[in-house]
């Protein structure tokens, strides 16, 4: 499959805890992106990390990239109930296409 | 802000009907995409278009066609709907230059074919 692999498939945590999701891929990349999808809605772009970057922050989000291991992780710190969603990594697949992973379902309990 | 609008949030159709799903974006993006999303299978690309009247097959084009007569509008057509096309359909758009391929999504259309 061309898709990236995310793990875990599902994650359940309490409010205030940190959530870490991982993404692995098989081919070289120019950049890797993370998207969020609230239940029954479209995807929203969260953050993009270029292949020459190792870490990037945006608010409570921290993304790391290890091109030698072909993997990335998304860390959400001090999670909130509103962070409950599915999270997808995506890499460029040529012709401006993106290839999405299967996603991680995050549930944050109050 | 980029806005991608899908014409319907929910649709119920019967087997054999011709179904049109419409998508409009307001950011003058060159690229537009149609995906379907099914539990456990993630997002799968059906068709995409990088210019008016241009279309390219994605990973699962069978049973679908598309139309892009105007830059802002990209339509997905199910010529004869079947029950296995019951799914969530997502439209997205992106700019060609300087965008780093960031895609902007509509809210989705949940299609049920009975």
PDB file of C-alpha atoms in Angstrom:
ATOM      1  CA  UNK A   1       0.000   0.000   0.000  1.00  0.00           C
ATOM      2  CA  UNK A   2       1.158   3.536  -0.651  1.00  0.00           C
ATOM      3  CA  UNK A   3      -0.528   4.733   2.489  1.00  0.00           C
ATOM      4  CA  UNK A   4       1.394   5.708   5.545  1.00  0.00           C
ATOM      5  CA  UNK A   5       0.786   3.741   8.659  1.00  0.00           C
ATOM      6  CA  UNK A   6      -0.372   5.442  11.801  1.00  0.00           C
ATOM      7  CA  UNK A   7      -0.306   4.034  15.243  1.00  0.00           C
ATOM      8  CA  UNK A   8      -2.046   3.613  17.454  1.00  0.00           C
ATOM      9  CA  UNK A   9      -5.306   3.182  15.555  1.00  0.00           C
ATOM     10  CA  UNK A  10      -7.148   4.486  18.602  1.00  0.00           C
ATOM     11  CA  UNK A  11      -6.082   6.372  21.704  1.00  0.00           C
ATOM     12  CA  UNK A  12      -8.119   7.193  24.797  1.00  0.00           C
ATOM     13  CA  UNK A  13      -6.793   9.653  27.382  1.00  0.00           C
ATOM     14  CA  UNK A  14      -7.951  12.031  30.105  1.00  0.00           C
ATOM     15  CA  UNK A  15      -8.055  15.782  29.747  1.00  0.00           C
ATOM     16  CA  UNK A  16      -4.720  17.340  30.595  1.00  0.00           C
ATOM     17  CA  UNK A  17      -2.687  14.353  29.458  1.00  0.00           C
ATOM     18  CA  UNK A  18      -0.457  14.383  26.412  1.00  0.00           C
ATOM     19  CA  UNK A  19      -1.355  12.440  23.267  1.00  0.00           C
ATOM     20  CA  UNK A  20       1.249  11.046  20.904  1.00  0.00           C
ATOM     21  CA  UNK A  21       0.474   9.659  17.474  1.00  0.00           C
ATOM     22  CA  UNK A  22       2.979   8.129  15.106  1.00  0.00           C
ATOM     23  CA  UNK A  23       3.176   7.878  11.347  1.00  0.00           C
ATOM     24  CA  UNK A  24       5.496   5.779   9.202  1.00  0.00           C
ATOM     25  CA  UNK A  25       5.936   5.906   5.455  1.00  0.00           C
ATOM     26  CA  UNK A  26       7.840   3.991   2.832  1.00  0.00           C
ATOM     27  CA  UNK A  27       9.253   6.409   0.270  1.00  0.00           C
ATOM     28  CA  UNK A  28      11.233   9.632   0.402  1.00  0.00           C
ATOM     29  CA  UNK A  29       9.286  12.818   1.052  1.00  0.00           C
ATOM     30  CA  UNK A  30       9.504  16.548   0.445  1.00  0.00           C
ATOM     31  CA  UNK A  31       7.281  17.284   3.386  1.00  0.00           C
ATOM     32  CA  UNK A  32       4.808  15.604   5.680  1.00  0.00           C
ATOM     33  CA  UNK A  33       1.529  17.047   6.855  1.00  0.00           C
ATOM     34  CA  UNK A  34      -0.894  16.380   9.663  1.00  0.00           C
ATOM     35  CA  UNK A  35      -4.650  16.880   9.426  1.00  0.00           C
ATOM     36  CA  UNK A  36      -7.494  16.652  11.930  1.00  0.00           C
ATOM     37  CA  UNK A  37     -11.004  15.419  11.216  1.00  0.00           C
ATOM     38  CA  UNK A  38     -13.838  15.992  13.638  1.00  0.00           C
ATOM     39  CA  UNK A  39     -16.528  13.341  13.517  1.00  0.00           C
ATOM     40  CA  UNK A  40     -18.504  13.449  10.290  1.00  0.00           C
ATOM     41  CA  UNK A  41     -16.681  16.516   8.961  1.00  0.00           C
ATOM     42  CA  UNK A  42     -13.941  17.348   6.495  1.00  0.00           C
ATOM     43  CA  UNK A  43     -10.238  17.387   7.235  1.00  0.00           C
ATOM     44  CA  UNK A  44      -8.453  20.467   8.508  1.00  0.00           C
ATOM     45  CA  UNK A  45      -4.758  21.074   7.943  1.00  0.00           C
ATOM     46  CA  UNK A  46      -2.810  21.344  11.201  1.00  0.00           C
ATOM     47  CA  UNK A  47       0.882  21.526  10.454  1.00  0.00           C
ATOM     48  CA  UNK A  48       3.463  20.820   7.767  1.00  0.00           C
ATOM     49  CA  UNK A  49       7.035  19.775   8.367  1.00  0.00           C
ATOM     50  CA  UNK A  50       9.615  19.857   5.587  1.00  0.00           C
ATOM     51  CA  UNK A  51      12.051  17.028   4.996  1.00  0.00           C
ATOM     52  CA  UNK A  52      14.976  19.169   6.190  1.00  0.00           C
ATOM     53  CA  UNK A  53      13.255  19.986   9.494  1.00  0.00           C
ATOM     54  CA  UNK A  54      13.384  17.778  12.563  1.00  0.00           C
ATOM     55  CA  UNK A  55      10.809  19.445  14.775  1.00  0.00           C
ATOM     56  CA  UNK A  56       8.055  21.994  14.451  1.00  0.00           C
ATOM     57  CA  UNK A  57       5.668  23.582  16.922  1.00  0.00           C
ATOM     58  CA  UNK A  58       2.276  25.172  16.588  1.00  0.00           C
ATOM     59  CA  UNK A  59       0.521  26.063  19.829  1.00  0.00           C
ATOM     60  CA  UNK A  60       0.003  22.803  21.738  1.00  0.00           C
ATOM     61  CA  UNK A  61       1.114  20.739  18.764  1.00  0.00           C
ATOM     62  CA  UNK A  62       4.611  19.422  18.278  1.00  0.00           C
ATOM     63  CA  UNK A  63       5.600  17.438  15.223  1.00  0.00           C
ATOM     64  CA  UNK A  64       8.874  15.593  14.804  1.00  0.00           C
ATOM     65  CA  UNK A  65      10.278  14.021  11.683  1.00  0.00           C
ATOM     66  CA  UNK A  66      12.970  11.363  11.387  1.00  0.00           C
ATOM     67  CA  UNK A  67      13.707  10.831   7.707  1.00  0.00           C
ATOM     68  CA  UNK A  68      16.242   8.093   8.444  1.00  0.00           C
ATOM     69  CA  UNK A  69      13.495   6.043  10.089  1.00  0.00           C
ATOM     70  CA  UNK A  70      10.802   7.319   7.708  1.00  0.00           C
ATOM     71  CA  UNK A  71       8.609   8.271  10.610  1.00  0.00           C
ATOM     72  CA  UNK A  72       6.899  11.265  12.163  1.00  0.00           C
ATOM     73  CA  UNK A  73       5.064  11.871  15.398  1.00  0.00           C
ATOM     74  CA  UNK A  74       2.408  14.349  16.466  1.00  0.00           C
ATOM     75  CA  UNK A  75       2.288  15.329  20.117  1.00  0.00           C
ATOM     76  CA  UNK A  76      -0.685  17.193  21.550  1.00  0.00           C
ATOM     77  CA  UNK A  77       0.152  18.576  24.963  1.00  0.00           C
ATOM     78  CA  UNK A  78      -2.356  19.259  27.754  1.00  0.00           C
ATOM     79  CA  UNK A  79      -5.176  17.743  25.743  1.00  0.00           C
ATOM     80  CA  UNK A  80      -8.747  18.993  25.911  1.00  0.00           C
ATOM     81  CA  UNK A  81     -12.077  17.331  25.186  1.00  0.00           C
ATOM     82  CA  UNK A  82     -12.239  19.464  22.023  1.00  0.00           C
ATOM     83  CA  UNK A  83      -9.156  17.631  20.714  1.00  0.00           C
ATOM     84  CA  UNK A  84     -11.298  14.520  20.287  1.00  0.00           C
ATOM     85  CA  UNK A  85     -11.000  13.757  16.572  1.00  0.00           C
ATOM     86  CA  UNK A  86      -9.193  11.587  14.050  1.00  0.00           C
ATOM     87  CA  UNK A  87      -5.694  12.611  13.049  1.00  0.00           C
ATOM     88  CA  UNK A  88      -4.096  11.799   9.733  1.00  0.00           C
ATOM     89  CA  UNK A  89      -0.616  12.144   8.358  1.00  0.00           C
ATOM     90  CA  UNK A  90      -0.195  12.804   4.643  1.00  0.00           C
ATOM     91  CA  UNK A  91       2.720  12.912   2.259  1.00  0.00           C
ATOM     92  CA  UNK A  92       2.967  14.196  -1.285  1.00  0.00           C
ATOM     93  CA  UNK A  93       2.210  11.586  -3.923  1.00  0.00           C
ATOM     94  CA  UNK A  94       3.143  13.519  -7.052  1.00  0.00           C
ATOM     95  CA  UNK A  95       0.924  15.728  -9.264  1.00  0.00           C
ATOM     96  CA  UNK A  96      -0.003  17.754  -6.181  1.00  0.00           C
ATOM     97  CA  UNK A  97      -1.678  14.654  -4.738  1.00  0.00           C
ATOM     98  CA  UNK A  98      -1.517  13.631  -1.103  1.00  0.00           C
ATOM     99  CA  UNK A  99      -1.371  10.110   0.254  1.00  0.00           C
ATOM    100  CA  UNK A 100      -3.106   9.805   3.592  1.00  0.00           C
ATOM    101  CA  UNK A 101      -2.576   7.321   6.348  1.00  0.00           C
ATOM    102  CA  UNK A 102      -5.487   5.420   7.901  1.00  0.00           C
ATOM    103  CA  UNK A 103      -5.600   7.783  10.865  1.00  0.00           C
ATOM    104  CA  UNK A 104      -5.564   7.661  14.648  1.00  0.00           C
ATOM    105  CA  UNK A 105      -8.843   8.125  16.532  1.00  0.00           C
ATOM    106  CA  UNK A 106      -8.228  10.191  19.642  1.00  0.00           C
ATOM    107  CA  UNK A 107     -10.772  10.364  22.464  1.00  0.00           C
ATOM    108  CA  UNK A 108     -10.123  12.867  25.259  1.00  0.00           C
ATOM    109  CA  UNK A 109     -12.337  12.341  28.303  1.00  0.00           C
ATOM    110  CA  UNK A 110     -13.256  15.201  30.654  1.00  0.00           C
TER     111      UNK A 110
ATOM    112  CA  UNK B   1      -9.975  31.901   4.509  1.00  0.00           C
ATOM    113  CA  UNK B   2     -10.339  29.200   1.896  1.00  0.00           C
ATOM    114  CA  UNK B   3     -13.818  27.887   1.600  1.00  0.00           C
ATOM    115  CA  UNK B   4     -14.714  24.607  -0.050  1.00  0.00           C
ATOM    116  CA  UNK B   5     -18.437  24.002  -0.224  1.00  0.00           C
ATOM    117  CA  UNK B   6     -20.081  20.702  -0.940  1.00  0.00           C
ATOM    118  CA  UNK B   7     -23.674  21.006  -2.078  1.00  0.00           C
ATOM    119  CA  UNK B   8     -25.184  18.402   0.254  1.00  0.00           C
ATOM    120  CA  UNK B   9     -24.281  17.073   3.690  1.00  0.00           C
ATOM    121  CA  UNK B  10     -26.509  14.024   3.361  1.00  0.00           C
ATOM    122  CA  UNK B  11     -27.950  12.279   0.328  1.00  0.00           C
ATOM    123  CA  UNK B  12     -30.104   9.194  -0.018  1.00  0.00           C
ATOM    124  CA  UNK B  13     -30.408   7.669  -3.463  1.00  0.00           C
ATOM    125  CA  UNK B  14     -31.701   4.466  -4.958  1.00  0.00           C
ATOM    126  CA  UNK B  15     -29.690   1.853  -6.817  1.00  0.00           C
ATOM    127  CA  UNK B  16     -29.346   2.751 -10.486  1.00  0.00           C
ATOM    128  CA  UNK B  17     -29.931   6.481 -10.038  1.00  0.00           C
ATOM    129  CA  UNK B  18     -27.543   9.018 -11.517  1.00  0.00           C
ATOM    130  CA  UNK B  19     -26.016  11.047  -8.705  1.00  0.00           C
ATOM    131  CA  UNK B  20     -24.240  14.397  -8.862  1.00  0.00           C
ATOM    132  CA  UNK B  21     -22.046  15.631  -6.038  1.00  0.00           C
ATOM    133  CA  UNK B  22     -21.040  19.254  -6.416  1.00  0.00           C
ATOM    134  CA  UNK B  23     -18.044  21.041  -4.974  1.00  0.00           C
ATOM    135  CA  UNK B  24     -17.176  24.737  -5.202  1.00  0.00           C
ATOM    136  CA  UNK B  25     -14.061  26.523  -3.950  1.00  0.00           C
ATOM    137  CA  UNK B  26     -13.572  30.243  -3.683  1.00  0.00           C
ATOM    138  CA  UNK B  27      -9.780  30.585  -3.648  1.00  0.00           C
ATOM    139  CA  UNK B  28      -9.000  30.278  -7.356  1.00  0.00           C
ATOM    140  CA  UNK B  29      -7.190  26.987  -6.711  1.00  0.00           C
ATOM    141  CA  UNK B  30      -5.948  25.054  -9.705  1.00  0.00           C
ATOM    142  CA  UNK B  31      -6.223  21.596  -8.166  1.00  0.00           C
ATOM    143  CA  UNK B  32      -9.375  19.877  -6.995  1.00  0.00           C
ATOM    144  CA  UNK B  33      -9.855  16.371  -5.625  1.00  0.00           C
ATOM    145  CA  UNK B  34     -12.589  13.891  -4.828  1.00  0.00           C
ATOM    146  CA  UNK B  35     -12.044  11.258  -2.120  1.00  0.00           C
ATOM    147  CA  UNK B  36     -14.191   8.653  -0.540  1.00  0.00           C
ATOM    148  CA  UNK B  37     -13.730   7.691   3.075  1.00  0.00           C
ATOM    149  CA  UNK B  38     -14.745   4.355   4.508  1.00  0.00           C
ATOM    150  CA  UNK B  39     -14.126   2.961   8.003  1.00  0.00           C
ATOM    151  CA  UNK B  40     -10.773   1.234   8.213  1.00  0.00           C
ATOM    152  CA  UNK B  41      -9.769   2.269   4.689  1.00  0.00           C
ATOM    153  CA  UNK B  42      -8.873   5.912   5.225  1.00  0.00           C
ATOM    154  CA  UNK B  43      -9.159   8.396   2.359  1.00  0.00           C
ATOM    155  CA  UNK B  44      -8.991   7.021  -1.149  1.00  0.00           C
ATOM    156  CA  UNK B  45      -8.590   9.298  -4.148  1.00  0.00           C
ATOM    157  CA  UNK B  46     -11.239   8.877  -6.823  1.00  0.00           C
ATOM    158  CA  UNK B  47     -10.373  11.605  -9.340  1.00  0.00           C
ATOM    159  CA  UNK B  48      -8.511  14.858  -9.388  1.00  0.00           C
ATOM    160  CA  UNK B  49      -8.198  17.827 -11.699  1.00  0.00           C
ATOM    161  CA  UNK B  50      -5.337  20.272 -12.112  1.00  0.00           C
ATOM    162  CA  UNK B  51      -7.039  22.623 -14.542  1.00  0.00           C
ATOM    163  CA  UNK B  52     -10.355  23.365 -16.179  1.00  0.00           C
ATOM    164  CA  UNK B  53     -11.559  20.467 -18.354  1.00  0.00           C
ATOM    165  CA  UNK B  54      -8.597  18.348 -17.175  1.00  0.00           C
ATOM    166  CA  UNK B  55      -9.086  15.230 -15.105  1.00  0.00           C
ATOM    167  CA  UNK B  56      -6.911  12.406 -13.869  1.00  0.00           C
ATOM    168  CA  UNK B  57      -7.901   9.069 -12.394  1.00  0.00           C
ATOM    169  CA  UNK B  58      -7.040   8.432  -8.811  1.00  0.00           C
ATOM    170  CA  UNK B  59      -6.800   5.098  -7.070  1.00  0.00           C
ATOM    171  CA  UNK B  60     -10.458   4.033  -7.349  1.00  0.00           C
ATOM    172  CA  UNK B  61     -12.103   5.693 -10.393  1.00  0.00           C
ATOM    173  CA  UNK B  62     -14.305   2.764 -11.375  1.00  0.00           C
ATOM    174  CA  UNK B  63     -17.995   3.631 -11.287  1.00  0.00           C
ATOM    175  CA  UNK B  64     -17.326   7.379 -11.160  1.00  0.00           C
ATOM    176  CA  UNK B  65     -16.786  10.235 -13.557  1.00  0.00           C
ATOM    177  CA  UNK B  66     -16.032  13.921 -13.024  1.00  0.00           C
ATOM    178  CA  UNK B  67     -16.607  17.238 -14.674  1.00  0.00           C
ATOM    179  CA  UNK B  68     -14.705  20.507 -14.369  1.00  0.00           C
ATOM    180  CA  UNK B  69     -16.182  23.108 -16.696  1.00  0.00           C
ATOM    181  CA  UNK B  70     -15.241  26.061 -14.485  1.00  0.00           C
ATOM    182  CA  UNK B  71     -12.188  26.531 -12.331  1.00  0.00           C
ATOM    183  CA  UNK B  72     -14.135  26.836  -9.104  1.00  0.00           C
ATOM    184  CA  UNK B  73     -16.424  23.840  -9.568  1.00  0.00           C
ATOM    185  CA  UNK B  74     -15.644  20.122  -9.611  1.00  0.00           C
ATOM    186  CA  UNK B  75     -18.457  17.628  -9.886  1.00  0.00           C
ATOM    187  CA  UNK B  76     -18.417  13.931  -9.088  1.00  0.00           C
ATOM    188  CA  UNK B  77     -20.894  11.796 -11.002  1.00  0.00           C
ATOM    189  CA  UNK B  78     -22.115   8.334 -10.179  1.00  0.00           C
ATOM    190  CA  UNK B  79     -23.595   7.195 -13.470  1.00  0.00           C
ATOM    191  CA  UNK B  80     -25.587   4.343 -11.921  1.00  0.00           C
ATOM    192  CA  UNK B  81     -25.376   4.305  -8.173  1.00  0.00           C
ATOM    193  CA  UNK B  82     -24.770   1.014  -6.433  1.00  0.00           C
ATOM    194  CA  UNK B  83     -24.956   0.053  -2.765  1.00  0.00           C
ATOM    195  CA  UNK B  84     -21.179  -0.324  -2.559  1.00  0.00           C
ATOM    196  CA  UNK B  85     -20.893   3.394  -3.281  1.00  0.00           C
ATOM    197  CA  UNK B  86     -22.493   4.206   0.047  1.00  0.00           C
ATOM    198  CA  UNK B  87     -19.765   6.251   1.675  1.00  0.00           C
ATOM    199  CA  UNK B  88     -18.543   9.632   2.866  1.00  0.00           C
ATOM    200  CA  UNK B  89     -17.347  11.755  -0.058  1.00  0.00           C
ATOM    201  CA  UNK B  90     -14.862  14.542   0.514  1.00  0.00           C
ATOM    202  CA  UNK B  91     -13.875  17.286  -1.890  1.00  0.00           C
ATOM    203  CA  UNK B  92     -10.616  19.229  -1.533  1.00  0.00           C
ATOM    204  CA  UNK B  93      -8.690  21.911  -3.351  1.00  0.00           C
ATOM    205  CA  UNK B  94      -5.128  23.169  -3.387  1.00  0.00           C
ATOM    206  CA  UNK B  95      -3.043  25.767  -5.146  1.00  0.00           C
ATOM    207  CA  UNK B  96      -0.417  24.646  -7.611  1.00  0.00           C
ATOM    208  CA  UNK B  97       2.339  27.075  -6.767  1.00  0.00           C
ATOM    209  CA  UNK B  98       3.849  27.725  -3.385  1.00  0.00           C
ATOM    210  CA  UNK B  99       1.185  25.713  -1.604  1.00  0.00           C
ATOM    211  CA  UNK B 100       3.341  22.796  -0.524  1.00  0.00           C
ATOM    212  CA  UNK B 101       0.311  20.723  -1.486  1.00  0.00           C
ATOM    213  CA  UNK B 102      -1.780  21.778   1.492  1.00  0.00           C
ATOM    214  CA  UNK B 103      -5.337  20.745   0.771  1.00  0.00           C
ATOM    215  CA  UNK B 104      -8.507  22.412   1.959  1.00  0.00           C
ATOM    216  CA  UNK B 105     -11.517  20.198   2.464  1.00  0.00           C
ATOM    217  CA  UNK B 106     -15.244  20.592   2.290  1.00  0.00           C
ATOM    218  CA  UNK B 107     -17.478  19.326   5.090  1.00  0.00           C
ATOM    219  CA  UNK B 108     -18.232  16.101   3.242  1.00  0.00           C
ATOM    220  CA  UNK B 109     -21.318  14.453   1.749  1.00  0.00           C
ATOM    221  CA  UNK B 110     -22.579  11.291   3.351  1.00  0.00           C
ATOM    222  CA  UNK B 111     -24.224   9.291   0.563  1.00  0.00           C
ATOM    223  CA  UNK B 112     -26.465   6.327   1.195  1.00  0.00           C
ATOM    224  CA  UNK B 113     -27.483   4.182  -1.763  1.00  0.00           C
ATOM    225  CA  UNK B 114     -30.450   1.954  -1.034  1.00  0.00           C
TER     226      UNK B 114
END
